[in-house]
XYZ file of C-alpha atoms in Angstrom:
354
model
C 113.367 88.553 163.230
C 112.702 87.635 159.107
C 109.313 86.045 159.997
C 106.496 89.210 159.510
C 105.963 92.565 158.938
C 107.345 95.224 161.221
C 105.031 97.652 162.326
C 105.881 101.345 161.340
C 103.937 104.458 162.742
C 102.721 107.122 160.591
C 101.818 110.449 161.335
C 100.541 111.860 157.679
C 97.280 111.580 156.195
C 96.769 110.390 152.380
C 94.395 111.850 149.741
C 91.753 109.214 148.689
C 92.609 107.673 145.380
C 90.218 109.094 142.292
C 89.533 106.465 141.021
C 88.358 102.053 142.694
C 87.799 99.368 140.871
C 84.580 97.470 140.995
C 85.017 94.481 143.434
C 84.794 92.005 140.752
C 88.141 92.871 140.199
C 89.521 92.518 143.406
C 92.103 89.533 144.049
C 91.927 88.975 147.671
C 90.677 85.679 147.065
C 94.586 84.997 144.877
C 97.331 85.257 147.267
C 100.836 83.959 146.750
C 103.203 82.684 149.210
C 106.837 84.296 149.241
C 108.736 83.355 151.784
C 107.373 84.493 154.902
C 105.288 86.881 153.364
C 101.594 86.585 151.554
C 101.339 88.520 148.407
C 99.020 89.378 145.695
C 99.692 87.504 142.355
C 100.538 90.328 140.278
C 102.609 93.391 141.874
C 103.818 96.794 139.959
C 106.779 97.599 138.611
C 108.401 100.579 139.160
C 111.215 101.328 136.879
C 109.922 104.574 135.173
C 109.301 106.398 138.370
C 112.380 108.590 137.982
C 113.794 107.512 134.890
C 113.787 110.429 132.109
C 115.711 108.401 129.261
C 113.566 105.326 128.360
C 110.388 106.556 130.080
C 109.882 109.986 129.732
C 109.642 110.282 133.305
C 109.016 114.570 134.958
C 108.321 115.251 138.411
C 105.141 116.379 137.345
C 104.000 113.037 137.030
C 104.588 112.529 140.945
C 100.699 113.195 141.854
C 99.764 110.951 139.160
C 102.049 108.443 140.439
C 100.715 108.419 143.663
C 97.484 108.162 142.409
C 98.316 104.653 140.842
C 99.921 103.362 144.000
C 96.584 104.256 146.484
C 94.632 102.921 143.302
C 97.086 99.559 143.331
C 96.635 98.980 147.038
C 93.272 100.348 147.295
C 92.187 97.098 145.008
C 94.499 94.134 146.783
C 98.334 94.856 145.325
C 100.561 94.488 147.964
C 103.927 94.326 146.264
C 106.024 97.142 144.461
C 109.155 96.628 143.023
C 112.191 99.164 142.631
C 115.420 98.991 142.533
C 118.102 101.397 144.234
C 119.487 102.515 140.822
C 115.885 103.156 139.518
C 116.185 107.040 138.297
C 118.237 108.867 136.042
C 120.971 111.047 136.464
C 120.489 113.825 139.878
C 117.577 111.306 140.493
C 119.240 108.084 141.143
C 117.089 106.262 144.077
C 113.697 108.452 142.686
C 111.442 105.483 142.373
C 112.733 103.989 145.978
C 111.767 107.920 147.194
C 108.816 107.715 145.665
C 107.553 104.704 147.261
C 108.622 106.074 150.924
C 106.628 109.133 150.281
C 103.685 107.011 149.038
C 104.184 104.629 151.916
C 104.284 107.045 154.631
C 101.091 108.495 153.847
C 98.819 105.348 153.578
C 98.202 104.654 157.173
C 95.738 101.907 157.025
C 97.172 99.427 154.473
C 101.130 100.340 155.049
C 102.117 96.792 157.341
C 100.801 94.833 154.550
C 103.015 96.993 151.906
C 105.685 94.212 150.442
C 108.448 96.071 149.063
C 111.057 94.433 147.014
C 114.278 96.560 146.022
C 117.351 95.245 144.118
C 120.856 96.400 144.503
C 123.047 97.482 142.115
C 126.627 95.438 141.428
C 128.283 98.787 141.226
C 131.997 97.935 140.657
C 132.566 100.385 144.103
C 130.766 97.815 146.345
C 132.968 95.162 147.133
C 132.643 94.634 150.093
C 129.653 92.886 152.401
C 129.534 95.770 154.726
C 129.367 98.046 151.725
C 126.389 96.170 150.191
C 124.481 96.079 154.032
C 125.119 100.388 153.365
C 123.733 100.037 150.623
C 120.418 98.297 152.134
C 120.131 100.807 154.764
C 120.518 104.059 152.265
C 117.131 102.230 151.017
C 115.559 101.814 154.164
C 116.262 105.017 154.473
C 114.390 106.379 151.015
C 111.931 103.984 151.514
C 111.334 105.096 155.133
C 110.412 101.657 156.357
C 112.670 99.425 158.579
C 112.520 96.469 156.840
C 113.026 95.780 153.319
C 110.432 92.963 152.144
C 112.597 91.288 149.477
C 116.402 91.904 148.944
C 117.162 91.166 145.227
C 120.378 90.974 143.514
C 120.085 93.338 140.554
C 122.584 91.330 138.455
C 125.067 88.608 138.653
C 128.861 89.778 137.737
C 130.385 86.364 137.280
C 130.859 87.069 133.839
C 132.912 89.917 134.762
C 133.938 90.654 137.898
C 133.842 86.841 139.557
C 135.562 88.344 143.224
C 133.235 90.871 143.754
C 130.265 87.884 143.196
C 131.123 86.280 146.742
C 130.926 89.701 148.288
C 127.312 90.532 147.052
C 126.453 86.917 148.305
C 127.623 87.753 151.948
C 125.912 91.009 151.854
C 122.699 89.436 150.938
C 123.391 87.173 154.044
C 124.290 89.920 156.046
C 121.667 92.108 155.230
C 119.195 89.427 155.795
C 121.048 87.911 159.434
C 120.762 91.767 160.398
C 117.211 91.532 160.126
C 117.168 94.609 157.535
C 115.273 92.175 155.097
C 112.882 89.714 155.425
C 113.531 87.647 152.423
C 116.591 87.444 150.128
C 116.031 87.001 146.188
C 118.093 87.435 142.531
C 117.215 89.200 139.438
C 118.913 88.473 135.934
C 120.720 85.037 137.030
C 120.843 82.187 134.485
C 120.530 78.714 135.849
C 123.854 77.974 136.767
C 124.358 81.006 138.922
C 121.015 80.414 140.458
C 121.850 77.229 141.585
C 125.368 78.131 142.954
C 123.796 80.944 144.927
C 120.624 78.827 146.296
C 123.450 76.079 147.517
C 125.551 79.305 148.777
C 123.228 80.799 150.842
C 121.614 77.302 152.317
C 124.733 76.809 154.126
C 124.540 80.131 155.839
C 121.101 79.785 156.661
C 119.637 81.794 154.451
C 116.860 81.197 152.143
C 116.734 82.158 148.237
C 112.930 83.018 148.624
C 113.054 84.629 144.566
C 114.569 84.926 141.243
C 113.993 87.734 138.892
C 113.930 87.037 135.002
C 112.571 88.535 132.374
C 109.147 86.391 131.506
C 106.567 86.394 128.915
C 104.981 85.256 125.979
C 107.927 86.837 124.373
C 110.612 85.668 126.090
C 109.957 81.818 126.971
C 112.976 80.371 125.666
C 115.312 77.148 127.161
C 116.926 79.344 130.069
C 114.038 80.886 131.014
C 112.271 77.654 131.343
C 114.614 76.341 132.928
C 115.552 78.850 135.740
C 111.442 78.187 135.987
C 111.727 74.400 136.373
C 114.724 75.159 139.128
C 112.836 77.469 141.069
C 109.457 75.242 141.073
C 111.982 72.109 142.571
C 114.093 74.585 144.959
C 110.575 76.527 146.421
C 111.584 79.804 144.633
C 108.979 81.987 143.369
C 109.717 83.562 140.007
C 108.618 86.982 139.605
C 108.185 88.542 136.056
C 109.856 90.973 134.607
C 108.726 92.891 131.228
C 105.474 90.556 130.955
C 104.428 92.924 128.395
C 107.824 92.946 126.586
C 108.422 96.623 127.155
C 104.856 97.222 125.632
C 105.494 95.177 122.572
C 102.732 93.222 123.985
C 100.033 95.854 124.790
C 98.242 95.862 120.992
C 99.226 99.734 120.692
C 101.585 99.147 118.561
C 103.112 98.446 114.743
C 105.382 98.436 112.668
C 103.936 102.276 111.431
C 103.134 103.176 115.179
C 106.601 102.896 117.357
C 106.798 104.252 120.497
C 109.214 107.455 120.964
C 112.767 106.905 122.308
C 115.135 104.273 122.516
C 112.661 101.728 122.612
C 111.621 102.268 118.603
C 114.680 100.526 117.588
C 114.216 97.334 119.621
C 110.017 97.766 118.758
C 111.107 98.236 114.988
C 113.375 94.756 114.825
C 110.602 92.538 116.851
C 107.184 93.874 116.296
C 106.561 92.363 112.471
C 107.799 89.108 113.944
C 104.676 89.335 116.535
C 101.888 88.383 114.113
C 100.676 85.280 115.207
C 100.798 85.606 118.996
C 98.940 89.347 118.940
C 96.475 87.933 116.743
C 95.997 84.902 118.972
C 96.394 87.255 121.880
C 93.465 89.500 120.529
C 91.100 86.848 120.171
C 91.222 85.447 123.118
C 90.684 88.911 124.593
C 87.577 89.168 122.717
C 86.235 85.843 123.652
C 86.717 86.332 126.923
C 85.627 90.236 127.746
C 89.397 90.997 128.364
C 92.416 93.219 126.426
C 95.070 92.070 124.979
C 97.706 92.949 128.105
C 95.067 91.303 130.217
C 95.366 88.390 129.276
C 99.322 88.696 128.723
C 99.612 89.357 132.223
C 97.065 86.392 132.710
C 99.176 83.702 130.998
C 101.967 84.877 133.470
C 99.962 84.518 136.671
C 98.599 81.075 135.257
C 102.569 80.137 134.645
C 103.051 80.389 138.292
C 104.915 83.702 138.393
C 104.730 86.729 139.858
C 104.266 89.468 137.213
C 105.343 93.155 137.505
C 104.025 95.100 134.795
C 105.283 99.246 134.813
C 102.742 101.522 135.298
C 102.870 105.364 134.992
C 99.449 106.282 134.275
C 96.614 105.535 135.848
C 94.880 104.334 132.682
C 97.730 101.522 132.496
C 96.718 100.561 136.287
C 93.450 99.898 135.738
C 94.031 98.051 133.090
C 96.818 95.740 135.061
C 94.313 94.936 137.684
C 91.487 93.412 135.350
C 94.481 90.884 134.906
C 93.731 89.033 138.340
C 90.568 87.633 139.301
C 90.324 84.824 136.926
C 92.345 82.682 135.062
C 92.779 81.603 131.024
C 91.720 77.846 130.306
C 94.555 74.922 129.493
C 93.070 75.478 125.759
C 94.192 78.796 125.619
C 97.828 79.007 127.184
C 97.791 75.946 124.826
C 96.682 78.404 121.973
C 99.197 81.270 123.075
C 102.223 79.215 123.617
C 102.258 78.049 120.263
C 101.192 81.353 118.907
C 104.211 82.607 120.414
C 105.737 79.462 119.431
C 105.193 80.409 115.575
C 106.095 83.748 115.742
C 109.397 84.344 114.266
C 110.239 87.725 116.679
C 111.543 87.030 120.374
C 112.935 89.561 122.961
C 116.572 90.162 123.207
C 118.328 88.506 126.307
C 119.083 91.560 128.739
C 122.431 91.538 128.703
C 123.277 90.939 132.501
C 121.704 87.797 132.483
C 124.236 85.074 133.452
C 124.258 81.573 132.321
C-alpha cells in the first residue's frame, strides 16, 4: 500500500508553461532515492505561496505561481514541499491549495508529482486520530489520495513532552492507513531524531527524512551531526533555507536589505558574510554559474535534498541551472572554509530540538 504512486484521474486541461529551459539543464540523468519514491535532487519550496507577512504574498501572484510549478516540472522537479500551516491568517492551508489546483491540471506529469507536507504541533492535536484528520484535510487541499512524504513540522519535547508520543502514533497511523507513502521530521535535533527513528522501527514504520535547516550558512555541530545520523540510519536530509532566506543570493548588503521582517535578521548577519560571498562569487564566475547556483550546488553535492522558495519565475529559472553538474572537491573545499571564516551564521530556528 506505501510502495508507489497512486494513480489519480484528471479531467482539466493546463495552460503550457511560458517559459522551458534548454535541455542542458535538465536533471533526469540526477535522481535521488527517498524511500519508495525516486526524486529529483533539488525540489521547491513552498512557504510564500500564501504567506502575506514575511513574503509579500497577493493572490495576484497565483498565475505566476502556477507558471513556476509547470516551469519546475516541465524541466525534471518532481518534489514540492508545503506545509499545512503554510499561509497567513483567512489563508491558512493556501500553499497546500495551491498545489492541488496546480496538480489537478497537469495531466501528463501528475503520478510522478512527490508531494511532501508537514503538520503542524498545534497544542489542539493531541490525539493520533486528530493528527490522521489532520492528513486527510490535506489530502483533501491537495486533491490527491496519497500524501508523498508526511513530515513532522516540529518536535514539542521541549514543551509539551505528552503530546510528542501522540504526533509519533499519528505519523504511524497515517502512514499504516496508507494516506502516506513515506513518513519524515522537520526541525528535530539529534537526540529527538534518534528517539523517533528507534520509535517508529518498532511499529514498522520507516523514518524515510529529516528536515533541517542546511547551508553554507548554517553548517554548525548539530547540523552535521543530524547529517552524519541520517547518512548511518538511510535518511535523506532535505534542505531547508539553502539560500539562508536570500542572504545567500548576492542581492544583497548591508545598504540594500530586503523589506519586512527579514531586514533585521539580514542587517545582524550580512557584514559577517564577506568571505563566503566573495568565495561564492568567484566560483560562479569560473564556472559560468550565479552565486545561488552554486549555493544550491554545494547542497546537492552534500548529499541533501535542497528546497529553495520560489515566487517568481525569474527565481525558478535560476534554481534549475543548480542541477546538472556538480562543484569539484577543490571548491566545497574553498566554500566550507569560506564559510568557515566568516564571522556571521544563521540563527537556530527556534523549534529545533536537541
Amino acid at each position: 500500500m506505501n510502495g508507489g504512486s497512486t494513480p489519480m484521474a484528471v479531467s482539466m486541461s493546463r495552460t503550457p508553461p511560458m517559459i522551458k529551459i534548454p535541455r542542458v539543464f535538465w536533471p533526469w540523468q540526477q535522481k535521488v532515492k527517498l524511500g519508495p519514491m525516486t526524486l529529483s535532487p533539488m525540489g521547491f519550496g513552498t512557504w510564500a505561496w500564501g504567506n502575506q507577512l514575511l513574503w509579500g504574498y497577493q493572490e495576484s501572484m497565483d498565475s505566476e505561481l502556477q507558471q513556476i510549478f509547470n516551469l519546475a516540472v516541465d524541466n525534471g522537479i518532481n518534489l514540492f514541499d508545503t506545509a499545512d500551516s503554510y499561509g497567513t491568517g483567512k489563508l491558512n492551508g493556501q500553499s497546500e491549495k495551491l498545489l492541488g489546483r496546480f496538480i489537478s491540471e497537469f495531466e501528463e506529469a501528475r503520478n510522478n508529482i512527490v508531494i511532501a507536507t508537514k503538520f503542524a504541533a498545534y497544542p489542539w492535536r493531541l490525539t493520533p486520530n486528530q493528527f490522521v484528520n489532520a492528513c486527510k484535510s490535506s489530502l483533501g487541499r491537495l486533491q490527491i489520495e496519497q500524501i508523498g512524504i508526511a513530515q513532522l513540522h516540529w518536535s514539542t519535547a521541549n514543551y509539551a513532552p505528552l503530546q510528542e508520543r501522540a504526533l509519533w502514533d499519528g505519523l504511524v497511523a497515517m502512514y499504516d492507513k496508507g494516506l502516506v507513502q513515506a513518513v519524515g521530521v522537520s526541525n528535530y535535533g539529534p537526540k529527538q531524531l534518534l528517539k523517533i527513528h528507534d520509535y517508529l522501527k518498532e511499529r514498522g514504520v520507516p523514518l524515510s527524512s529529516a528536515q533541517v535547516q542546511f547551508s553554507l550558512l548554517s553548517m554548525g555541530e548539530d547540523q552535521m551531526e543530524i547529517k552524519s545520523i541520517c547518512d548511518s540510519l538511510g535518511i535523506r536530509v532535505i534542505a531547508y533555507s539553502p539560500l539562508g532566506l536570500g542572504m545567500l543570493t548576492g542581492k544583497y548588503t548591508p545598504a540594500n536589505l530586503p523589506r519586512g521582517p527579514r531586514s533585521f535578521l539580514f542587517r545582524q548577519i550580512i557584514p559577517g558574510l564577506e568571505p563566503l560571498l566573495v568565495t561564492l562569487k568567484e566560483i560562479a564566475r569560473k564556472r559560468g554559474k550565479t552565486i545561488p547556483q552554486v549555493a544550491i550546488n554545494w547542497c546537492i553535492c552534500k548529499g541533501t535534498i535542497p528546497i529553495p522558495g520560489v515566487k517568481s519565475v525569474k527565481q525558478a529559472e535560476e534554481n534549475l541551472g543548480a542541477v546538472g553538474w556538480k562543484l569539484r572537491p577543490s571548491e566545497l573545499d574553498e566554500l566550507e572554509n569560506a564559510a568557515r571564516d566568516s564571522p556571521a551564521k544563521m540563527i537556530q530556528n527556534v523549534f529545533q530540538t536537541s
